[in-house]
C-alpha positions as a printed NumPy array, in Angstrom:
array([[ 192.793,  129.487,   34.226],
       [ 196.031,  130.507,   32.56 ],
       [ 199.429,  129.257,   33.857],
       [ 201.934,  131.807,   35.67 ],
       [ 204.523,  130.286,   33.372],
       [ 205.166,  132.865,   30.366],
       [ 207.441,  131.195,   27.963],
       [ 208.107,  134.855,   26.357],
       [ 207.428,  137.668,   27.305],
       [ 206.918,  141.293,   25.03 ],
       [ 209.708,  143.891,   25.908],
       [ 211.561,  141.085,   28.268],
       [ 212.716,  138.161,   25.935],
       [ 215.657,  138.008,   23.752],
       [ 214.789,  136.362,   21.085],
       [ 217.206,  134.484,   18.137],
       [ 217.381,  136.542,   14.92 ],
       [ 218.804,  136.085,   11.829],
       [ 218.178,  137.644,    8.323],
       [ 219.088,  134.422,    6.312],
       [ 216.953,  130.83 ,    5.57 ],
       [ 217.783,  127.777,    5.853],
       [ 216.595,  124.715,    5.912],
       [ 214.498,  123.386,    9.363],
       [ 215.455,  127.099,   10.778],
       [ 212.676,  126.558,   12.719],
       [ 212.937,  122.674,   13.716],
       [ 213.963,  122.007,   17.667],
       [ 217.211,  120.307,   16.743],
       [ 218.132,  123.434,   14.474],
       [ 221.658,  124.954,   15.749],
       [ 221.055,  128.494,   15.826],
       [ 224.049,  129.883,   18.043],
       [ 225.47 ,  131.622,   15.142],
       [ 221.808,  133.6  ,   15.137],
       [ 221.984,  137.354,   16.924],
       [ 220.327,  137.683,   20.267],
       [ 218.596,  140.589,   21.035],
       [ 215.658,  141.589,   22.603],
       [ 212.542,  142.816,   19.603],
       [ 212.967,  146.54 ,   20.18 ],
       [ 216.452,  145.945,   19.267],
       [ 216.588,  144.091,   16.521],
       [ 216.475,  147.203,   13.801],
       [ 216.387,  147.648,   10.086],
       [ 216.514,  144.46 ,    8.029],
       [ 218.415,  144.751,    4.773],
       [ 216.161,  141.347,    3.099],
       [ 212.481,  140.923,    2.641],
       [ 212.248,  138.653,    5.73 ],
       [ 213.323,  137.969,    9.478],
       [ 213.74 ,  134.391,   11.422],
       [ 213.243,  134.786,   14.654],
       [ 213.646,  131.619,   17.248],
       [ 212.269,  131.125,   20.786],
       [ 213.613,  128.023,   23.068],
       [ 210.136,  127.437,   24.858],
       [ 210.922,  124.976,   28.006],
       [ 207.469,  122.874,   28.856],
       [ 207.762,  121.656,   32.575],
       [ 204.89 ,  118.612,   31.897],
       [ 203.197,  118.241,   28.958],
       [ 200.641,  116.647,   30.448],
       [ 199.692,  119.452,   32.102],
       [ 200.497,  122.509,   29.558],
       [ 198.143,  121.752,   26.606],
       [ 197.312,  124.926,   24.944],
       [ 199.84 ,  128.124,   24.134],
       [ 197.8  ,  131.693,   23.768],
       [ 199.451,  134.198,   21.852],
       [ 199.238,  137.896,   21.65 ],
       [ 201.671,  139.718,   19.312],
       [ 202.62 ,  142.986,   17.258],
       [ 203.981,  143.715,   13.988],
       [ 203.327,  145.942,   11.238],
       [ 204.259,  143.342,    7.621],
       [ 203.428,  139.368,    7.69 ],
       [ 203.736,  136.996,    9.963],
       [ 203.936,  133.445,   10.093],
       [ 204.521,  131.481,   13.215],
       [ 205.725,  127.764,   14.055],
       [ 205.716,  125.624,   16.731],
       [ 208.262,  122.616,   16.67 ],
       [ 208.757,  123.152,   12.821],
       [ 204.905,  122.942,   12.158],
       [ 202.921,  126.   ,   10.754],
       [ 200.364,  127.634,   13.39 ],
       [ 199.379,  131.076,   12.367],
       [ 199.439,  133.144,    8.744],
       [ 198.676,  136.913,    9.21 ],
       [ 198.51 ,  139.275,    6.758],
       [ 200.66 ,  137.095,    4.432],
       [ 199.745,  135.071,    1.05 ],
       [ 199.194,  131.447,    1.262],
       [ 201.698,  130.172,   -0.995],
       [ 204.805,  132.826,    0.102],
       [ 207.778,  132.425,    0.076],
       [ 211.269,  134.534,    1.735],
       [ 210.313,  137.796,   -0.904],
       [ 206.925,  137.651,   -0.022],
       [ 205.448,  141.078,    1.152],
       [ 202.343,  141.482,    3.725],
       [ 199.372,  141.778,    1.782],
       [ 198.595,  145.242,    3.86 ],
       [ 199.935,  147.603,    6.505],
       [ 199.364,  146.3  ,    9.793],
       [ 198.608,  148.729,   13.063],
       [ 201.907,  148.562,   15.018],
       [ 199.637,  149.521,   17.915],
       [ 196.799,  147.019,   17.333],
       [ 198.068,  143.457,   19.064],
       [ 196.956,  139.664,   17.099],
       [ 196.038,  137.15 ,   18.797],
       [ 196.07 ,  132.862,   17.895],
       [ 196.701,  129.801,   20.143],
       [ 198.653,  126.676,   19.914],
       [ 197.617,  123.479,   20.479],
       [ 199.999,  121.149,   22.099],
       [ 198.324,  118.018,   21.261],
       [ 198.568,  119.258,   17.337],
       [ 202.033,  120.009,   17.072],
       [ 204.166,  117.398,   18.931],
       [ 205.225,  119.068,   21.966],
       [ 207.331,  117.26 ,   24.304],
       [ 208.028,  118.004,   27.942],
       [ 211.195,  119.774,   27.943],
       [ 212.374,  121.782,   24.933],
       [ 210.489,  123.309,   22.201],
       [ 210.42 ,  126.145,   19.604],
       [ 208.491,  128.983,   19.03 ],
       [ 209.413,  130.273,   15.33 ],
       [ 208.147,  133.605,   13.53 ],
       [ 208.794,  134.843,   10.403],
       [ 208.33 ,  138.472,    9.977],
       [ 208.034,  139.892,    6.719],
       [ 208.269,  143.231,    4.878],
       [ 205.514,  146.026,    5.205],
       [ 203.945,  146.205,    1.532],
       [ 204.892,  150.172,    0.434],
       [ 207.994,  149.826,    3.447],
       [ 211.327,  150.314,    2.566],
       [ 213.811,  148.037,    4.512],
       [ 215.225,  151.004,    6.165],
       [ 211.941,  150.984,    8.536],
       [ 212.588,  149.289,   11.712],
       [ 211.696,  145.614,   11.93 ],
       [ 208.225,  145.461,   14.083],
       [ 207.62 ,  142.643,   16.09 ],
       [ 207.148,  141.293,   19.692],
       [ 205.213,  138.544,   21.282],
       [ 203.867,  136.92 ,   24.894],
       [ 202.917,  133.459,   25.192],
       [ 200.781,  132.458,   28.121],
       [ 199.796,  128.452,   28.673],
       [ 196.   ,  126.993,   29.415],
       [ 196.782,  124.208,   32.097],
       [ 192.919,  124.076,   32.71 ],
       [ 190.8  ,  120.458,   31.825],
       [ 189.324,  123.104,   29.664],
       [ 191.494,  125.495,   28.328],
       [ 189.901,  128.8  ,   26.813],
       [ 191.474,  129.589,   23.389],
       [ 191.953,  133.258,   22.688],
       [ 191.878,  134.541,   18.596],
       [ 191.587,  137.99 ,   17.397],
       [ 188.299,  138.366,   15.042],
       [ 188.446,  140.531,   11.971],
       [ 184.498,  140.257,   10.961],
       [ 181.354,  139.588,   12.348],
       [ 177.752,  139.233,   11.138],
       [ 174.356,  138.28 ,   12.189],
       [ 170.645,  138.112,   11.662],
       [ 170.741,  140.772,   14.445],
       [ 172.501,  140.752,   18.046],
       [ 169.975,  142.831,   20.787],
       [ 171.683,  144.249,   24.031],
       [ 175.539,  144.241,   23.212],
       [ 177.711,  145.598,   20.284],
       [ 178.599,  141.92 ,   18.146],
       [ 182.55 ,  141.477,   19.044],
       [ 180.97 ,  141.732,   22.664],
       [ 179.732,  138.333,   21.871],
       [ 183.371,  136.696,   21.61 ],
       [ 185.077,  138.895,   23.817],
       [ 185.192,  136.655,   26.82 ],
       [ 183.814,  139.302,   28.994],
       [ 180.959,  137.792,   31.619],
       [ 180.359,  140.95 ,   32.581],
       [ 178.346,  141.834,   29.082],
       [ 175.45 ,  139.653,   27.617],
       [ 173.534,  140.217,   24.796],
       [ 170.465,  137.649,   22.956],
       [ 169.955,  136.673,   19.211],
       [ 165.947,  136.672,   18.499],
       [ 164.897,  133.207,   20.172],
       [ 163.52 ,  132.101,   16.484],
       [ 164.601,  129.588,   14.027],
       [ 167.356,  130.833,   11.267],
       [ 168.76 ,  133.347,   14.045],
       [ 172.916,  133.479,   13.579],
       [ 175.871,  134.807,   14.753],
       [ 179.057,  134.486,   12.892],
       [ 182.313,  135.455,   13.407],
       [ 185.838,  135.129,   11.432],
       [ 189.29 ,  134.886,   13.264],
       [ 192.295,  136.996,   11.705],
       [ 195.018,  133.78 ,   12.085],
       [ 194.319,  132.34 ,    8.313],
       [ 195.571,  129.214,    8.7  ],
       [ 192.048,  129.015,   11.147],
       [ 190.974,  128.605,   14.919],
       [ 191.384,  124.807,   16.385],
       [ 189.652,  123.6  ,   19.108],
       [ 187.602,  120.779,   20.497],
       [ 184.792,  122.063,   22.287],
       [ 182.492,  124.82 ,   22.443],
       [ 180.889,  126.623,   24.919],
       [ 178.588,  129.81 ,   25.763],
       [ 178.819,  131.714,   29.132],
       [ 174.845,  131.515,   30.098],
       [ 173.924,  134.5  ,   32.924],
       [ 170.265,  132.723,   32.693],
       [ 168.86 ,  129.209,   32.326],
       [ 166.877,  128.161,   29.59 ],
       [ 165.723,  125.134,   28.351],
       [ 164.908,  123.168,   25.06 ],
       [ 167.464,  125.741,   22.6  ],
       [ 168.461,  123.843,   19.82 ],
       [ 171.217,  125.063,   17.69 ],
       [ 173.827,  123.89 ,   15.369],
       [ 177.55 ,  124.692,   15.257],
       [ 178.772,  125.881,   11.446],
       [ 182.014,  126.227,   10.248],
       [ 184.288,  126.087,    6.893],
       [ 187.571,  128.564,    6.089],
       [ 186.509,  130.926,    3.555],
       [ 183.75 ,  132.333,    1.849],
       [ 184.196,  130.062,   -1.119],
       [ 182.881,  127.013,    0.832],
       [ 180.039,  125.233,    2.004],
       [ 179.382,  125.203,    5.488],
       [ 180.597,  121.95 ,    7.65 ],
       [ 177.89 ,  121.259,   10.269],
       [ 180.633,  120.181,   13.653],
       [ 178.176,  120.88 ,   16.035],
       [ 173.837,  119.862,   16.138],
       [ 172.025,  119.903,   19.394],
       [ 168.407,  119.34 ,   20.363],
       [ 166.333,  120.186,   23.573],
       [ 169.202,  121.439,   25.273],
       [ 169.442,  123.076,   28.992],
       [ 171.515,  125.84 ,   30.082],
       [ 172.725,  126.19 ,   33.481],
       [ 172.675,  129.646,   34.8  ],
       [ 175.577,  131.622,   35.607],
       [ 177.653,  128.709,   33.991],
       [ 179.803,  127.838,   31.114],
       [ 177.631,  125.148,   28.833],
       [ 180.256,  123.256,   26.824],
       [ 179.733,  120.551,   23.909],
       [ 182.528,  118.677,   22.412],
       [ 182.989,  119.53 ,   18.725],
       [ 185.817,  116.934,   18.072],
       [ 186.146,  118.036,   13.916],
       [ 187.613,  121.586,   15.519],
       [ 190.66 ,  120.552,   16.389],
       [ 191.284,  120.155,   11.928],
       [ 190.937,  124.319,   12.177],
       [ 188.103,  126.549,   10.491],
       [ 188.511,  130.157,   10.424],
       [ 184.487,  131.197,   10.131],
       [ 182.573,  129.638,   12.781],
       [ 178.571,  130.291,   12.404],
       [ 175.894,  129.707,   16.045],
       [ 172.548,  129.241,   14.31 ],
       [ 168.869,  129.051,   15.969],
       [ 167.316,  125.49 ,   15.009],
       [ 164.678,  125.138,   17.765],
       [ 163.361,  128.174,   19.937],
       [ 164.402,  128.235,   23.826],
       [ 162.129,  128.315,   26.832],
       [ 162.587,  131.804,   26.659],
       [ 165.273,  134.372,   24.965],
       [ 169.007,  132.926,   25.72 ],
       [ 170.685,  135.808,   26.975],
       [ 174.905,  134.973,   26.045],
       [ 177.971,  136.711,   27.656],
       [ 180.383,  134.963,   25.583],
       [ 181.086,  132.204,   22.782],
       [ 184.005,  130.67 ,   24.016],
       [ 186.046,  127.913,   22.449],
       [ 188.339,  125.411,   24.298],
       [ 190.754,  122.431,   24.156],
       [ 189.714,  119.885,   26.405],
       [ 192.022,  117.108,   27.233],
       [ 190.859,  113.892,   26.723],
       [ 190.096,  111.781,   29.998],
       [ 188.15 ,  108.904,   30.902],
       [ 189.349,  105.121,   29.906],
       [ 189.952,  104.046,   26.246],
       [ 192.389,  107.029,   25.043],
       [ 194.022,  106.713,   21.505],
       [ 197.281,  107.904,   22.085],
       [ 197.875,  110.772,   18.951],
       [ 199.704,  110.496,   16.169],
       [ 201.71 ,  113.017,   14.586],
       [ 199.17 ,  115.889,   13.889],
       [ 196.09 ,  113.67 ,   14.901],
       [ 195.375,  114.129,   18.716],
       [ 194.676,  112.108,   21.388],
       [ 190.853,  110.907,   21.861],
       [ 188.578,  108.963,   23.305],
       [ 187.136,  105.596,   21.957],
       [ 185.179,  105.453,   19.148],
       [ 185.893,  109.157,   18.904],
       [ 187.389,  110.985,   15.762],
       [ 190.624,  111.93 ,   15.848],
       [ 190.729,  115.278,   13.188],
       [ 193.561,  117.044,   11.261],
       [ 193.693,  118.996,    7.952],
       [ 193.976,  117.969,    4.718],
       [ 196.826,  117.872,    2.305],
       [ 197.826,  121.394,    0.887],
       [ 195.303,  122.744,   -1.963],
       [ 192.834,  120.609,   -0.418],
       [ 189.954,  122.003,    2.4  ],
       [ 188.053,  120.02 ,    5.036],
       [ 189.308,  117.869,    7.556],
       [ 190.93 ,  113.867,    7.263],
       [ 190.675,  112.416,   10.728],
       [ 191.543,  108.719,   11.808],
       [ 189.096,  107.044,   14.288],
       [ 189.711,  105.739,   17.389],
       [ 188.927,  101.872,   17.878],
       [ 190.377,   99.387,   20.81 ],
       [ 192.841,  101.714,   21.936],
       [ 194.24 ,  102.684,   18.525],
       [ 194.312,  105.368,   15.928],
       [ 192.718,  103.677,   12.534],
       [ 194.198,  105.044,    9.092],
       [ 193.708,  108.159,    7.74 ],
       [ 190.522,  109.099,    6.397],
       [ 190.204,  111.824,    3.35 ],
       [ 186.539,  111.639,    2.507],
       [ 186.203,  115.111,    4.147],
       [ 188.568,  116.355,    2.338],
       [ 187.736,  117.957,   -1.258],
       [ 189.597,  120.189,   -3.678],
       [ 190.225,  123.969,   -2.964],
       [ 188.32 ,  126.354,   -5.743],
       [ 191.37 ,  127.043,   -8.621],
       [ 192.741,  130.718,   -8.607],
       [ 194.888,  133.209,   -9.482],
       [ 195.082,  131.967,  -13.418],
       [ 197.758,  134.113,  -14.816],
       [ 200.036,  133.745,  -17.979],
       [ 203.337,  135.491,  -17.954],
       [ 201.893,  137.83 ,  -20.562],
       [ 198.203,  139.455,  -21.464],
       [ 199.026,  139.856,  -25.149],
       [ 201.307,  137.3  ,  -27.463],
       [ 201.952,  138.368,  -30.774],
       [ 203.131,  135.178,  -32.995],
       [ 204.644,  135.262,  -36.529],
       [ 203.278,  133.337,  -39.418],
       [ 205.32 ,  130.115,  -39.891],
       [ 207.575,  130.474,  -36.657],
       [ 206.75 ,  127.448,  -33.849],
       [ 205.755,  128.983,  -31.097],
       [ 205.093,  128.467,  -26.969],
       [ 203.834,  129.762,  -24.05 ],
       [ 205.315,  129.32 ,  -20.723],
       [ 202.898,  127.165,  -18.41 ],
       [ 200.808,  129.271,  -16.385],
       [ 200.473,  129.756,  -13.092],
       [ 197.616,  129.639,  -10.553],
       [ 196.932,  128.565,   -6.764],
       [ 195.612,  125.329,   -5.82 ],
       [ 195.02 ,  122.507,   -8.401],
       [ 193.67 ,  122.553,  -12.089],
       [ 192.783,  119.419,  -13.716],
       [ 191.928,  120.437,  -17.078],
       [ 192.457,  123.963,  -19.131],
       [ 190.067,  124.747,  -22.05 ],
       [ 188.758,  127.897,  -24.299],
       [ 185.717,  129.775,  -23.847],
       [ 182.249,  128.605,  -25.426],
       [ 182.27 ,  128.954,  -29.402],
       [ 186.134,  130.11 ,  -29.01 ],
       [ 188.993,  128.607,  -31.586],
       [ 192.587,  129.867,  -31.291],
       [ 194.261,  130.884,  -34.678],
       [ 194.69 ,  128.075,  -37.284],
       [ 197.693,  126.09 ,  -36.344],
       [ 197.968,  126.63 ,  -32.254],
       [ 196.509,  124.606,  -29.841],
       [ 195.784,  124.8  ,  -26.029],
       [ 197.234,  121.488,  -24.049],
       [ 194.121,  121.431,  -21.365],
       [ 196.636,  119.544,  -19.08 ],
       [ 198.99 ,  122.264,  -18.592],
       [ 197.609,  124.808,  -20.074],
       [ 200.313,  125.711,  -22.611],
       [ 199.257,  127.037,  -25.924],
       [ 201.39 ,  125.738,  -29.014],
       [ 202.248,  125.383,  -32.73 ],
       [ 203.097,  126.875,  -36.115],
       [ 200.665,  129.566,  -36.876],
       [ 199.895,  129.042,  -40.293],
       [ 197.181,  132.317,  -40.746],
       [ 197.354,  136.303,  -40.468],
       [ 194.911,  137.092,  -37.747],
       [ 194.095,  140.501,  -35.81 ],
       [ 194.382,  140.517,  -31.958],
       [ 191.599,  138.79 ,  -30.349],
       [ 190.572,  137.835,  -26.586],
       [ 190.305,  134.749,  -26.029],
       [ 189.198,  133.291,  -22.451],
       [ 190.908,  130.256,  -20.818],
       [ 189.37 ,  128.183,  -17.88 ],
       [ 190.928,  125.933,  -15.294],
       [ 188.997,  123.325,  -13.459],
       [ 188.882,  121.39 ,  -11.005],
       [ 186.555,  118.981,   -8.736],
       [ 185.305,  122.346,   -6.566],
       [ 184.812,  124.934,   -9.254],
       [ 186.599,  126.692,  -12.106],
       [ 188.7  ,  129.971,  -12.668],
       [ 189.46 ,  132.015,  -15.928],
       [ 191.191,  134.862,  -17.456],
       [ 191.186,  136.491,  -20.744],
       [ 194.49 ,  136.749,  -23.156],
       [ 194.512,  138.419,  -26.197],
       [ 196.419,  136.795,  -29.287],
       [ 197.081,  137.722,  -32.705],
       [ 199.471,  136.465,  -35.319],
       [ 200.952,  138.718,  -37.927],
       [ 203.003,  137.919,  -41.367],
       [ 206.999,  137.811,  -40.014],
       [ 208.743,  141.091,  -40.782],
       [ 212.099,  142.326,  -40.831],
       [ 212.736,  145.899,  -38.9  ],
       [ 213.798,  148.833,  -40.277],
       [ 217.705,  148.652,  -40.402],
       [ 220.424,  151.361,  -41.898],
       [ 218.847,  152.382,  -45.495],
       [ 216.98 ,  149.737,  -45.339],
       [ 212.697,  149.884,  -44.261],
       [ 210.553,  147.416,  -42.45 ],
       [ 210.114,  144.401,  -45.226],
       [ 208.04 ,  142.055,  -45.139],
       [ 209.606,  138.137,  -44.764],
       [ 210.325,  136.777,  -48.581],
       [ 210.562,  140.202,  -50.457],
       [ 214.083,  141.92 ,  -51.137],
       [ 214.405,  145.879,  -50.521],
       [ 216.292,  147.274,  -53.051],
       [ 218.169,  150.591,  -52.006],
       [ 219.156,  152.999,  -55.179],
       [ 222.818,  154.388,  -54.721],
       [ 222.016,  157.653,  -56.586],
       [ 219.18 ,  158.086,  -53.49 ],
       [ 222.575,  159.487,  -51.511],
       [ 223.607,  161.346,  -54.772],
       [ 226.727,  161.047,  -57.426],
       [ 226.657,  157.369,  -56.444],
       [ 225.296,  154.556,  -59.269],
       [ 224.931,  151.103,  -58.069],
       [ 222.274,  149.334,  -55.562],
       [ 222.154,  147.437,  -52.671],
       [ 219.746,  144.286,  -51.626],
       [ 218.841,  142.579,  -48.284],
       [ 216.069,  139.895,  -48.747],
       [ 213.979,  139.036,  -45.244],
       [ 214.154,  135.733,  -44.669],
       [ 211.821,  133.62 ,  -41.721],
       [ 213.666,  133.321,  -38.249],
       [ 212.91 ,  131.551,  -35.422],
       [ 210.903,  134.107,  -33.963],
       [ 210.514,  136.521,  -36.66 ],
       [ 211.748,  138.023,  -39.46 ],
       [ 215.864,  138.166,  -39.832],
       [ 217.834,  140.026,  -42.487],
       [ 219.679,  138.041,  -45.185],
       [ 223.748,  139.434,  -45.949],
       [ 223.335,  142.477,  -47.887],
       [ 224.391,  142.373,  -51.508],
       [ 225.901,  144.958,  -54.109],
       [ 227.328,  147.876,  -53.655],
       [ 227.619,  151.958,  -53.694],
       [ 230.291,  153.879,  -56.236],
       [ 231.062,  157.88 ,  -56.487],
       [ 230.763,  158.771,  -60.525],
       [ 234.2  ,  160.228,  -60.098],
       [ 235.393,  157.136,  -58.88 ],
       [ 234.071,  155.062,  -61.974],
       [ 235.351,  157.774,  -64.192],
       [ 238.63 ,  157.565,  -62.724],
       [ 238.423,  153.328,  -63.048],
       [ 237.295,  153.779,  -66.51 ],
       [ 240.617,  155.872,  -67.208],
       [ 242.743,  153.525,  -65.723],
       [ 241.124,  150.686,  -67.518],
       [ 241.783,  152.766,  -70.862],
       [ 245.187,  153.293,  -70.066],
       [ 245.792,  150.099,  -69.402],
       [ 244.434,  148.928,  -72.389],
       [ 246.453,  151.175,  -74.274],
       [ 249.689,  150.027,  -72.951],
       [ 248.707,  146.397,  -72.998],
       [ 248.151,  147.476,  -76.962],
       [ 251.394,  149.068,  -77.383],
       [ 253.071,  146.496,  -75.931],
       [ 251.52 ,  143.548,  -77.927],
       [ 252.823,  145.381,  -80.616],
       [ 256.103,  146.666,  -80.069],
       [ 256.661,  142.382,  -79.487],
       [ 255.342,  141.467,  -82.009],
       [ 257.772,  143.957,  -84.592],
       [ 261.068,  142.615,  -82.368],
       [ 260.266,  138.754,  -83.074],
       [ 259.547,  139.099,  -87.241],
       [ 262.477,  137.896,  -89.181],
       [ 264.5  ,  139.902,  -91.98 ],
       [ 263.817,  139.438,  -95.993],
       [ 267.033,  137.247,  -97.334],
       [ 269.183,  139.029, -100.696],
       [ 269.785,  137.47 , -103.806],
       [ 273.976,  136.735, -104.449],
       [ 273.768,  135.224, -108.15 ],
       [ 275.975,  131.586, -106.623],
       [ 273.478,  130.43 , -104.961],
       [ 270.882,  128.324, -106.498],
       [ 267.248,  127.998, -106.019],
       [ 267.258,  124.362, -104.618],
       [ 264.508,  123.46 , -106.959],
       [ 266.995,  123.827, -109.907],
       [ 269.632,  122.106, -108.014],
       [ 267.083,  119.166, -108.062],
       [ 266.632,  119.221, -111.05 ],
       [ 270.472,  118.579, -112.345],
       [ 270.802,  116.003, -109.44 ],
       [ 267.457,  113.867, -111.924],
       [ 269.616,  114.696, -114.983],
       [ 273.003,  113.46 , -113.519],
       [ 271.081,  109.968, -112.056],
       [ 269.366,  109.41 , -115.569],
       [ 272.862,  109.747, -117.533],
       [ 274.702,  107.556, -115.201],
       [ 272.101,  104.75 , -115.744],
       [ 272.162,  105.147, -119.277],
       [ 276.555,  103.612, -119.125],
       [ 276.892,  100.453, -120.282],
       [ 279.874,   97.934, -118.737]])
């Protein structure tokens, strides 16, 4: 039974919109009366990758209201909140972000549909939130119109029947009714696997953040006894199967709903497998697989904590894992209490998505070179190269971030060279190619591409009645090769000619001049006058006088 009560309704609410994030937009306590209000027909074109849209959803008793079935439209990527937490992906990547597109085009026409557990998400009598985000059509322009609109209808039932759209179904082989009649909550139809062992029906829900629950249950139109079966389920293709569910020697009431508690459910698994383990009395004829949140009851409730739900003693009490890691913690419930949080069935989500920011790197001889870290979903533990594999001499490959690095000491031609990233769950790869070359300087002016240490050497008369040269050595850059200050110089013939003249003139004048100084400063011969003496004779009578005057006797 569903509750009259429709928090929103498609083409009647008005809804909070707003084209920009920010933080806890979609937390109760989150003032949002600057947002738009319009009803989701209205709301247009949006000019950014993303919408925020907010719903006040009022809860008259909580202890009543305890699941929220959803049935919406859109044509991009949703993701939708309750209270803040994270309910339902569609059509959007797991790690996005506010410029993330869909992944495909969505049918506008084609409704989704996911559920929300109250127990899960902290609601409170009173107010709550309902929070989408509604993201760009991949190949869509923002001048499309925004598509979106939503109802909400509450299970107030002990039982509540939870309602998910299915995008895939197999099976050893369904008799009597097509396969999506199987999970189409429609008594009216029935249809029987083949009452052997290894018999299966599986089915996947769109919502990829998974289907929770707590119980399980097929609509029987005939009894049967001694089926045995086992409940499978796990959230992608890339994982084992979790057994939540193994029954023996079971009886089905006719006509009736047969339900089985499947506590793990409530961590959320979007591939749920129904498997044959013992044969029935006869062939089990099934209407529906139906899955529900029953509300605890009896004495010796656990009150829940934070995503871990109420349940009974010595029951678990389930939730999902940290992000990048699959399975289910769970705390168990002893004297009245929730015990601490459990991780052992929890394990590491398979690596993927290794990328580098580039398929080919070309290094440079002698240059120190690095990659940017690459990136990659999930978690990687240790990087290494393929069997047999070396990187040139001189690089290396840091297995704990996966950065290759160093001073390339060798030539080497392109080569591919495959990188791994592990973890506990499995391993990824992809293939780079890398090759290192000797550095070289580009082609610049008259100068061509030289190799790093030799000089080019451009010839003047190459341009014609020039002489001269000029030189540019390559010299080793940071990256690559870089040009050294060019050197010498280019003359006209007519312009040396012309220097060569002037330097002759010059030198001429210079010459003149020397000379022409060199007459002005010489000094005149002297002329004989007969009265003047040569001073050497007038020595001589100056002896003869001093020798007579000592020769006088007193």
């Amino acid at each position: 039974m569903f509750s009259s009560y429709l928090p929103y309704q498609i083409e009647y609410t008005e809804w909070k919109v707003s084209s920009d994030v920010v933080q806890n937009w979609n937390a109760i306590d989150f003032d949002d009366s600057a947002w738009r209000t319009t009803k989701a027909s209205e709301i247009g074109t949006n000019e950014k990758v993303t919408l925020y849209i907010r719903k006040e959803v009022n809860i008259p008793d909580i202890e009543t209201y305890h699941a929220l079935n959803v049935r919406m439209k859109y044509a991009g990527g949703v993701a939708a909140y309750f209270n803040g937490r994270l309910v339902a992906r569609f059509n959007l990547e797991e790690y996005f972000d506010e410029n993330s597109l869909s992944l495909t085009l969505h049918d506008a026409n084609t409704f989704s549909r996911f559920h929300v557990l109250m127990s899960v998400v902290q609601a409170v009598t009173g107010k709550n939130i309902m929070a989408f985000e509604v993201h760009q059509p991949v190949g869509q322009s923002s001048s499309n119109p925004v598509v979106f609109d939503a109802t909400g209808v509450f299970g107030v039932n002990e039982c509540s029947v939870l309602v998910d759209s299915v995008v895939e179904t197999s099976t050893s082989g369904v008799n009597g009714a097509v396969e999506l009649a199987m999970i189409a909550l429609d008594p009216s139809n029935s249809g029987y696997l083949d009452n052997v062992v290894g018999s299966f029906y599986t089915w996947t829900v769109e919502n990829l953040e998974g289907s929770r629950f707590n119980s399980f249950a097929m609509q029987i139109p005939y009894g049967r006894t001694g089926l045995g079966f086992s409940l499978y389920v796990r959230n992608d293709n890339t994982e084992d199967y979790t057994s939540s569910l193994e029954q023996l020697d079971q009886s089905l009431a006719e006509k009736s709903r047969n339900r089985w508690a499947v506590p793990v459910g409530v961590a959320g698994f979007r591939e749920l497998r129904y498997m044959v383990d013992a044969a029935a009395s006869g062939t089990v004829y099934i209407s529906s697989f139906v899955l529900e949140y029953c509300k605890p009851s009896g004495s010796g409730i656990c009150p829940g904590i934070d995503e871990y739900p109420a349940v009974g003693e010595g029951e678990i009490s389930p939730a999902g894992c940290e992000m990048y890691y699959s399975g289910y913690s769970y705390r168990v419930c002893t004297n009245g209490q929730l015990g601490e949080i459990q991780m052992d069935k929890c394990k590491q989500k398979l690596p993927k998505n290794l990328a580098y920011s580039y398929y080919m790197f070309t290094f440079v001889v002698g240059t120190n070179v690095k990659t940017e870290p690459p990136t990659y979903d999930n978690i990687i533990e240790r990087f290494y190269l393929g069997e047999g594999q070396e990187l040139p001499v001189g690089l290396t490959l840091d297995e704990k971030t996966g950065v290759i690095s160093g001073i390339p000491t060798e030539a080497k031609i392109m080569l591919g060279y495959t990188i791994y990233g592990e973890n506990q769950s499995g391993v990824t790869s992809i293939t780079i190619n890398i090759g290192v070359n000797i550095g070289k300087c580009p082609p610049v002016d008259k100068f061509p591409e030289t190799i790093v240490g030799e000089t080019a050497v451009y010839e003047c008369s190459n341009d014609g009645s020039y002489i001269g040269s000029l030189k540019k050595t390559c010299m080793l850059g940071e990256k690559d090769g870089e040009w050294a200050a060019t050197k010498g110089f280019c003359m006209k013939t007519y312009v040396l000619y012309i220097i060569i003249g002037v330097v002759v003139v010059i030198f001429v004048i210079v010459i003149i001049i020397v000379v022409t100084k060199k007459k002005s400063n010489a000094t005149p011969p002297m002329k004989s006058t007969g009265s003047v003496k040569p001073t050497t004779s007038k020595k001589s009578l100056s002896k003869k006088s001093s020798a007579k005057t000592t020769a006088v006797k007193v």
